[in-house]
Amino acid sequence: MYIVRRLIYMAFLMLGVLALTFVITRAIPSSPVELMLGAKPTAEQIEQARQSLGLDQPLIVQFGVFLGNLFQGDLGVSLRTGQPVLGDVSQRFAATAELVFVALLLAASVGIPGGVLAATRRGKLDAILVRTAAVLSVAVPIFFLGIVLQMLLHGGLGWFPLQGRLDVNTLIDAPFETRTGFYLIDTLIAGNLTAWQSALSHIALPALTLAIATSALLFRVTRSLMLDVLSAEHLRTFEAYGVPKSRIHYRYALRATLIPLLTIVGLTAGYLLGGSVIVEYVFDWPGIGGYMVEAVIANDLPAVMGGTLLLAFTYLTINLLIDLLYYAADPRLRA
């Protein structure tokens, strides 16, 4: 019953997100007719285009038609690319998922140990430096951080490429079969180290930008949870009996924080999906984020709805999985 309730709740949330996005896209002053017809269309052409797009119908009827097509697996045709939206977003989603996954690994590998360090070494210089770095990472806007990293690590040092997902020469000289859509995995499966190095170098800067922007959240939550756990009597007893502090901190204290920390990791993954929209546009990453930005600029309504649907569904699915893991790990919820 718990899973059924969560699925029903998820369905209502999806419906609300789609309805809100649908109303907002229809409420803005500009019209997709301009994208279809170009400059100076006649009144007759405008009316025909509105009829073909269904914009002449009441808003509730338009939304009903959209839902009916959605249940049939039809998200419409992008006005900008001329291709089915479902195909466009499916091709680009793997790039976004890979970027978010790598950024989440980087953020967790920095934020969680940093939070443990700040909680266990309060007042020490290294803990103060880590807290200062976390505050700065929160204060800097993500788009500005991406541009700064481009200037320093590409323009100044030349360590990483500026944009894209692979070198053009790599696609020509070292092609590989795409199986999962994750280039870091597909190149390893193919045994193509040249393409793997190219994929790794290209994903480094956008993933680092997302990781820096989100590691501070994991840092603060981990630090707060660790401070609460470290005050427990049984941990002080372990310390009095001479148990090594590193064992107390990482085996007992950190383990006690994993259940609430798991929830924060899931929320962080959702935040990364939203942040990837900006980062992908800055780094010309061929994911769903850049596709969404271009669709909004061009007022491509089918593409906006398709991208919103995919991102919202992914975010809610991640949270559902986290809830199920939480439910499985905590016997009190099952009781």
GROMACS .gro file of C-alpha atoms in nm, residues 2-335:
model
  334
    2TYR     CA    1   0.287   0.238   0.071
    3ILE     CA    2   0.419   0.204  -0.284
    4VAL     CA    3   0.069   0.247  -0.429
    5ARG     CA    4   0.014   0.566  -0.229
    6ARG     CA    5   0.349   0.704  -0.342
    7LEU     CA    6   0.272   0.627  -0.708
    8ILE     CA    7  -0.067   0.799  -0.683
    9TYR     CA    8   0.096   1.099  -0.516
   10MET     CA    9   0.360   1.105  -0.791
   11ALA     CA   10   0.092   1.096  -1.062
   12PHE     CA   11  -0.092   1.396  -0.912
   13LEU     CA   12   0.234   1.589  -0.883
   14MET     CA   13   0.315   1.519  -1.248
   15LEU     CA   14  -0.030   1.636  -1.351
   16GLY     CA   15   0.014   1.956  -1.151
   17VAL     CA   16   0.356   2.029  -1.300
   18LEU     CA   17   0.228   1.972  -1.653
   19ALA     CA   18  -0.079   2.188  -1.596
   20LEU     CA   19   0.124   2.473  -1.451
   21THR     CA   20   0.380   2.459  -1.732
   22PHE     CA   21   0.104   2.441  -1.992
   23VAL     CA   22  -0.070   2.752  -1.856
   24ILE     CA   23   0.255   2.950  -1.828
   25THR     CA   24   0.367   2.870  -2.183
   26ARG     CA   25   0.029   2.980  -2.319
   27ALA     CA   26   0.018   3.295  -2.107
   28ILE     CA   27   0.340   3.454  -2.236
   29PRO     CA   28   0.290   3.730  -2.495
   30SER     CA   29   0.489   3.573  -2.781
   31SER     CA   30   0.343   3.299  -2.999
   32PRO     CA   31   0.492   2.990  -3.167
   33VAL     CA   32   0.321   3.103  -3.485
   34GLU     CA   33   0.607   3.349  -3.536
   35LEU     CA   34   0.853   3.059  -3.531
   36MET     CA   35   0.653   2.870  -3.791
   37LEU     CA   36   0.580   3.152  -4.034
   38GLY     CA   37   0.881   3.383  -3.998
   39ALA     CA   38   0.864   3.757  -4.050
   40LYS     CA   39   0.553   3.944  -4.172
   41PRO     CA   40   0.297   3.665  -4.210
   42THR     CA   41  -0.049   3.746  -4.340
   43ALA     CA   42  -0.358   3.731  -4.120
   44GLU     CA   43  -0.479   3.424  -4.310
   45GLN     CA   44  -0.149   3.243  -4.255
   46ILE     CA   45  -0.158   3.327  -3.884
   47GLU     CA   46  -0.510   3.191  -3.849
   48GLN     CA   47  -0.423   2.869  -4.035
   49ALA     CA   48  -0.116   2.818  -3.818
   50ARG     CA   49  -0.317   2.872  -3.499
   51GLN     CA   50  -0.570   2.614  -3.615
   52SER     CA   51  -0.301   2.361  -3.704
   53LEU     CA   52  -0.141   2.404  -3.359
   54GLY     CA   53  -0.479   2.398  -3.184
   55LEU     CA   54  -0.423   2.741  -3.033
   56ASP     CA   55  -0.768   2.858  -3.142
   57GLN     CA   56  -0.934   2.622  -2.895
   58PRO     CA   57  -1.005   2.694  -2.526
   59LEU     CA   58  -0.712   2.633  -2.290
   60ILE     CA   59  -0.879   2.340  -2.113
   61VAL     CA   60  -0.946   2.171  -2.448
   62GLN     CA   61  -0.583   2.221  -2.553
   63PHE     CA   62  -0.462   2.063  -2.229
   64GLY     CA   63  -0.702   1.771  -2.272
   65VAL     CA   64  -0.571   1.710  -2.623
   66PHE     CA   65  -0.214   1.723  -2.492
   67LEU     CA   66  -0.290   1.465  -2.220
   68GLY     CA   67  -0.466   1.240  -2.470
   69ASN     CA   68  -0.166   1.247  -2.702
   70LEU     CA   69   0.068   1.197  -2.406
   71PHE     CA   70  -0.105   0.873  -2.305
   72GLN     CA   71  -0.047   0.753  -2.661
   73GLY     CA   72   0.325   0.834  -2.638
   74ASP     CA   73   0.299   1.140  -2.861
   75LEU     CA   74   0.462   1.460  -2.734
   76GLY     CA   75   0.418   1.642  -3.063
   77VAL     CA   76   0.671   1.775  -3.311
   78SER     CA   77   0.931   2.036  -3.223
   79LEU     CA   78   0.870   2.359  -3.411
   80ARG     CA   79   1.243   2.433  -3.406
   81THR     CA   80   1.394   2.101  -3.514
   82GLY     CA   81   1.099   1.956  -3.704
   83GLN     CA   82   1.152   1.622  -3.526
   84PRO     CA   83   0.928   1.437  -3.280
   85VAL     CA   84   0.986   1.576  -2.932
   86LEU     CA   85   1.000   1.228  -2.779
   87GLY     CA   86   1.297   1.138  -3.003
   88ASP     CA   87   1.472   1.468  -2.932
   89VAL     CA   88   1.450   1.442  -2.553
   90SER     CA   89   1.536   1.071  -2.552
   91GLN     CA   90   1.859   1.132  -2.743
   92ARG     CA   91   1.963   1.418  -2.516
   93PHE     CA   92   1.859   1.275  -2.182
   94ALA     CA   93   2.150   1.030  -2.162
   95ALA     CA   94   2.397   1.320  -2.183
   96THR     CA   95   2.221   1.501  -1.898
   97ALA     CA   96   2.198   1.185  -1.686
   98GLU     CA   97   2.570   1.117  -1.729
   99LEU     CA   98   2.660   1.474  -1.637
  100VAL     CA   99   2.436   1.470  -1.327
  101PHE     CA  100   2.569   1.131  -1.215
  102VAL     CA  101   2.934   1.235  -1.240
  103ALA     CA  102   2.862   1.569  -1.069
  104LEU     CA  103   2.678   1.390  -0.786
  105LEU     CA  104   2.974   1.156  -0.731
  106LEU     CA  105   3.211   1.453  -0.717
  107ALA     CA  106   2.983   1.650  -0.483
  108ALA     CA  107   2.937   1.354  -0.247
  109SER     CA  108   3.308   1.269  -0.243
  110VAL     CA  109   3.387   1.626  -0.136
  111GLY     CA  110   3.083   1.738   0.062
  112ILE     CA  111   3.036   1.436   0.289
  113PRO     CA  112   3.401   1.399   0.403
  114GLY     CA  113   3.418   1.777   0.436
  115GLY     CA  114   3.114   1.775   0.663
  116VAL     CA  115   3.267   1.501   0.879
  117LEU     CA  116   3.591   1.698   0.902
  118ALA     CA  117   3.414   2.020   1.000
  119ALA     CA  118   3.210   1.841   1.268
  120THR     CA  119   3.497   1.646   1.424
  121ARG     CA  120   3.761   1.920   1.412
  122ARG     CA  121   3.563   2.227   1.516
  123GLY     CA  122   3.779   2.532   1.567
  124LYS     CA  123   4.077   2.382   1.380
  125LEU     CA  124   4.229   2.560   1.083
  126ASP     CA  125   4.144   2.289   0.829
  127ALA     CA  126   3.779   2.283   0.942
  128ILE     CA  127   3.758   2.663   0.917
  129LEU     CA  128   3.902   2.657   0.565
  130VAL     CA  129   3.656   2.390   0.455
  131ARG     CA  130   3.361   2.587   0.595
  132THR     CA  131   3.483   2.904   0.423
  133ALA     CA  132   3.511   2.723   0.090
  134ALA     CA  133   3.156   2.588   0.133
  135VAL     CA  134   3.017   2.936   0.201
  136LEU     CA  135   3.194   3.077  -0.105
  137SER     CA  136   3.064   2.799  -0.330
  138VAL     CA  137   2.708   2.883  -0.224
  139ALA     CA  138   2.755   3.256  -0.280
  140VAL     CA  139   2.882   3.231  -0.639
  141PRO     CA  140   2.610   3.199  -0.910
  142ILE     CA  141   2.644   2.875  -1.103
  143PHE     CA  142   2.666   3.038  -1.446
  144PHE     CA  143   2.939   3.274  -1.326
  145LEU     CA  144   3.128   2.981  -1.172
  146GLY     CA  145   3.115   2.797  -1.504
  147ILE     CA  146   3.251   3.096  -1.694
  148VAL     CA  147   3.533   3.144  -1.441
  149LEU     CA  148   3.632   2.778  -1.468
  150GLN     CA  149   3.631   2.808  -1.847
  151MET     CA  150   3.863   3.108  -1.829
  152LEU     CA  151   4.101   2.948  -1.578
  153LEU     CA  152   4.113   2.580  -1.671
  154HIS     CA  153   4.065   2.617  -2.046
  155GLY     CA  154   4.174   2.965  -2.143
  156GLY     CA  155   4.452   3.005  -1.886
  157LEU     CA  156   4.588   2.655  -1.829
  158GLY     CA  157   4.451   2.466  -2.128
  159TRP     CA  158   4.378   2.157  -1.918
  160PHE     CA  159   4.025   2.087  -2.042
  161PRO     CA  160   3.823   2.151  -2.360
  162LEU     CA  161   3.584   2.444  -2.366
  163GLN     CA  162   3.260   2.280  -2.473
  164GLY     CA  163   3.091   1.982  -2.629
  165ARG     CA  164   3.091   1.617  -2.532
  166LEU     CA  165   3.365   1.475  -2.759
  167ASP     CA  166   3.632   1.601  -2.993
  168VAL     CA  167   3.527   1.607  -3.357
  169ASN     CA  168   3.844   1.421  -3.452
  170THR     CA  169   3.761   1.150  -3.199
  171LEU     CA  170   3.426   1.084  -3.363
  172ILE     CA  171   3.603   1.044  -3.697
  173ASP     CA  172   3.923   0.862  -3.597
  174ALA     CA  173   3.799   0.655  -3.301
  175PRO     CA  174   3.425   0.586  -3.340
  176PHE     CA  175   3.245   0.360  -3.094
  177GLU     CA  176   2.903   0.200  -3.056
  178THR     CA  177   2.659   0.383  -2.832
  179ARG     CA  178   2.481   0.135  -2.606
  180THR     CA  179   2.392   0.308  -2.281
  181GLY     CA  180   2.423   0.671  -2.393
  182PHE     CA  181   2.686   0.722  -2.120
  183TYR     CA  182   3.002   0.789  -2.319
  184LEU     CA  183   3.228   0.707  -2.024
  185ILE     CA  184   3.072   0.360  -2.012
  186ASP     CA  185   3.025   0.302  -2.384
  187THR     CA  186   3.389   0.384  -2.463
  188LEU     CA  187   3.509   0.143  -2.193
  189ILE     CA  188   3.283  -0.132  -2.326
  190ALA     CA  189   3.428  -0.073  -2.671
  191GLY     CA  190   3.782  -0.068  -2.530
  192ASN     CA  191   3.836   0.271  -2.693
  193LEU     CA  192   4.068   0.455  -2.453
  194THR     CA  193   4.117   0.749  -2.690
  195ALA     CA  194   3.745   0.823  -2.696
  196TRP     CA  195   3.721   0.758  -2.319
  197GLN     CA  196   3.989   1.017  -2.245
  198SER     CA  197   3.813   1.265  -2.472
  199ALA     CA  198   3.478   1.203  -2.303
  200LEU     CA  199   3.635   1.236  -1.957
  201SER     CA  200   3.812   1.563  -2.040
  202HIS     CA  201   3.494   1.712  -2.187
  203ILE     CA  202   3.271   1.622  -1.894
  204ALA     CA  203   3.523   1.744  -1.635
  205LEU     CA  204   3.445   2.118  -1.643
  206PRO     CA  205   3.061   2.106  -1.646
  207ALA     CA  206   3.058   1.829  -1.385
  208LEU     CA  207   3.302   2.023  -1.166
  209THR     CA  208   3.084   2.334  -1.194
  210LEU     CA  209   2.775   2.145  -1.080
  211ALA     CA  210   2.967   1.962  -0.806
  212ILE     CA  211   3.111   2.281  -0.656
  213ALA     CA  212   2.768   2.443  -0.655
  214THR     CA  213   2.601   2.149  -0.476
  215SER     CA  214   2.874   2.004  -0.253
  216ALA     CA  215   2.810   2.283   0.000
  217LEU     CA  216   2.458   2.147   0.062
  218LEU     CA  217   2.593   1.800   0.139
  219PHE     CA  218   2.866   1.957   0.351
  220ARG     CA  219   2.626   2.154   0.572
  221VAL     CA  220   2.380   1.867   0.615
  222THR     CA  221   2.655   1.616   0.695
  223ARG     CA  222   2.812   1.853   0.946
  224SER     CA  223   2.479   1.917   1.119
  225LEU     CA  224   2.392   1.547   1.135
  226MET     CA  225   2.737   1.454   1.262
  227LEU     CA  226   2.723   1.714   1.540
  228ASP     CA  227   2.394   1.567   1.659
  229VAL     CA  228   2.521   1.209   1.647
  230LEU     CA  229   2.858   1.282   1.811
  231SER     CA  230   2.681   1.406   2.123
  232ALA     CA  231   2.525   1.061   2.179
  233GLU     CA  232   2.628   0.887   2.501
  234HIS     CA  233   2.733   0.558   2.344
  235LEU     CA  234   2.984   0.737   2.118
  236ARG     CA  235   3.134   0.919   2.415
  237THR     CA  236   3.157   0.582   2.589
  238PHE     CA  237   3.348   0.437   2.292
  239GLU     CA  238   3.591   0.727   2.311
  240ALA     CA  239   3.636   0.677   2.686
  241TYR     CA  240   3.724   0.312   2.627
  242GLY     CA  241   3.997   0.413   2.384
  243VAL     CA  242   3.829   0.327   2.054
  244PRO     CA  243   4.017   0.513   1.775
  245LYS     CA  244   3.846   0.839   1.681
  246SER     CA  245   3.858   0.762   1.309
  247ARG     CA  246   3.664   0.441   1.375
  248ILE     CA  247   3.409   0.624   1.588
  249HIS     CA  248   3.363   0.899   1.331
  250TYR     CA  249   3.336   0.692   1.012
  251ARG     CA  250   3.210   0.353   1.130
  252TYR     CA  251   2.957   0.451   1.395
  253ALA     CA  252   2.874   0.822   1.371
  254LEU     CA  253   2.862   0.855   0.992
  255ARG     CA  254   2.672   0.529   0.964
  256ALA     CA  255   2.404   0.666   1.197
  257THR     CA  256   2.351   0.963   0.963
  258LEU     CA  257   2.313   0.761   0.642
  259ILE     CA  258   1.932   0.740   0.645
  260PRO     CA  259   1.862   1.117   0.657
  261LEU     CA  260   2.170   1.178   0.443
  262LEU     CA  261   2.027   0.946   0.179
  263THR     CA  262   1.725   1.173   0.149
  264ILE     CA  263   1.947   1.477   0.100
  265VAL     CA  264   2.146   1.299  -0.170
  266GLY     CA  265   1.822   1.233  -0.356
  267LEU     CA  266   1.718   1.597  -0.327
  268THR     CA  267   2.065   1.698  -0.444
  269ALA     CA  268   2.024   1.484  -0.755
  270GLY     CA  269   1.703   1.671  -0.829
  271TYR     CA  270   1.876   2.004  -0.774
  272LEU     CA  271   2.150   1.897  -1.015
  273LEU     CA  272   1.889   1.830  -1.281
  274GLY     CA  273   1.770   2.188  -1.248
  275GLY     CA  274   2.122   2.329  -1.237
  276SER     CA  275   2.224   2.131  -1.543
  277VAL     CA  276   1.992   2.346  -1.755
  278ILE     CA  277   2.219   2.648  -1.701
  279VAL     CA  278   2.548   2.458  -1.704
  280GLU     CA  279   2.466   2.275  -2.027
  281TYR     CA  280   2.395   2.604  -2.199
  282VAL     CA  281   2.721   2.757  -2.074
  283PHE     CA  282   2.931   2.458  -2.183
  284ASP     CA  283   2.729   2.376  -2.497
  285TRP     CA  284   2.663   2.031  -2.351
  286PRO     CA  285   2.421   1.841  -2.580
  287GLY     CA  286   2.177   1.748  -2.306
  288ILE     CA  287   1.816   1.814  -2.219
  289GLY     CA  288   1.908   2.139  -2.040
  290GLY     CA  289   2.046   2.314  -2.346
  291TYR     CA  290   1.754   2.180  -2.547
  292MET     CA  291   1.512   2.332  -2.298
  293VAL     CA  292   1.682   2.672  -2.300
  294GLU     CA  293   1.674   2.690  -2.679
  295ALA     CA  294   1.310   2.577  -2.680
  296VAL     CA  295   1.212   2.850  -2.433
  297ILE     CA  296   1.397   3.117  -2.631
  298ALA     CA  297   1.228   3.006  -2.953
  299ASN     CA  298   0.889   2.960  -2.780
  300ASP     CA  299   0.882   2.600  -2.901
  301LEU     CA  300   0.583   2.487  -2.692
  302PRO     CA  301   0.593   2.112  -2.767
  303ALA     CA  302   0.965   2.097  -2.685
  304VAL     CA  303   0.915   2.292  -2.361
  305MET     CA  304   0.639   2.057  -2.250
  306GLY     CA  305   0.836   1.747  -2.347
  307GLY     CA  306   1.150   1.860  -2.164
  308THR     CA  307   0.952   1.963  -1.856
  309LEU     CA  308   0.777   1.627  -1.852
  310LEU     CA  309   1.104   1.435  -1.867
  311LEU     CA  310   1.282   1.642  -1.602
  312ALA     CA  311   0.984   1.635  -1.365
  313PHE     CA  312   0.937   1.260  -1.410
  314THR     CA  313   1.307   1.196  -1.346
  315TYR     CA  314   1.309   1.413  -1.034
  316LEU     CA  315   0.998   1.248  -0.891
  317THR     CA  316   1.130   0.901  -0.975
  318ILE     CA  317   1.455   0.972  -0.792
  319ASN     CA  318   1.262   1.087  -0.487
  320LEU     CA  319   1.039   0.779  -0.505
  321LEU     CA  320   1.343   0.552  -0.510
  322ILE     CA  321   1.494   0.738  -0.215
  323ASP     CA  322   1.167   0.706  -0.023
  324LEU     CA  323   1.159   0.333  -0.092
  325LEU     CA  324   1.518   0.293   0.024
  326TYR     CA  325   1.436   0.494   0.334
  327TYR     CA  326   1.131   0.275   0.393
  328ALA     CA  327   1.339  -0.043   0.352
  329ALA     CA  328   1.621   0.080   0.578
  330ASP     CA  329   1.410   0.212   0.866
  331PRO     CA  330   1.197  -0.056   1.042
  332ARG     CA  331   0.999   0.213   1.220
  333LEU     CA  332   0.832   0.313   0.893
  334ARG     CA  333   0.731  -0.046   0.817
  335ALA     CA  334   0.581  -0.073   1.165
   0.00000   0.00000   0.00000
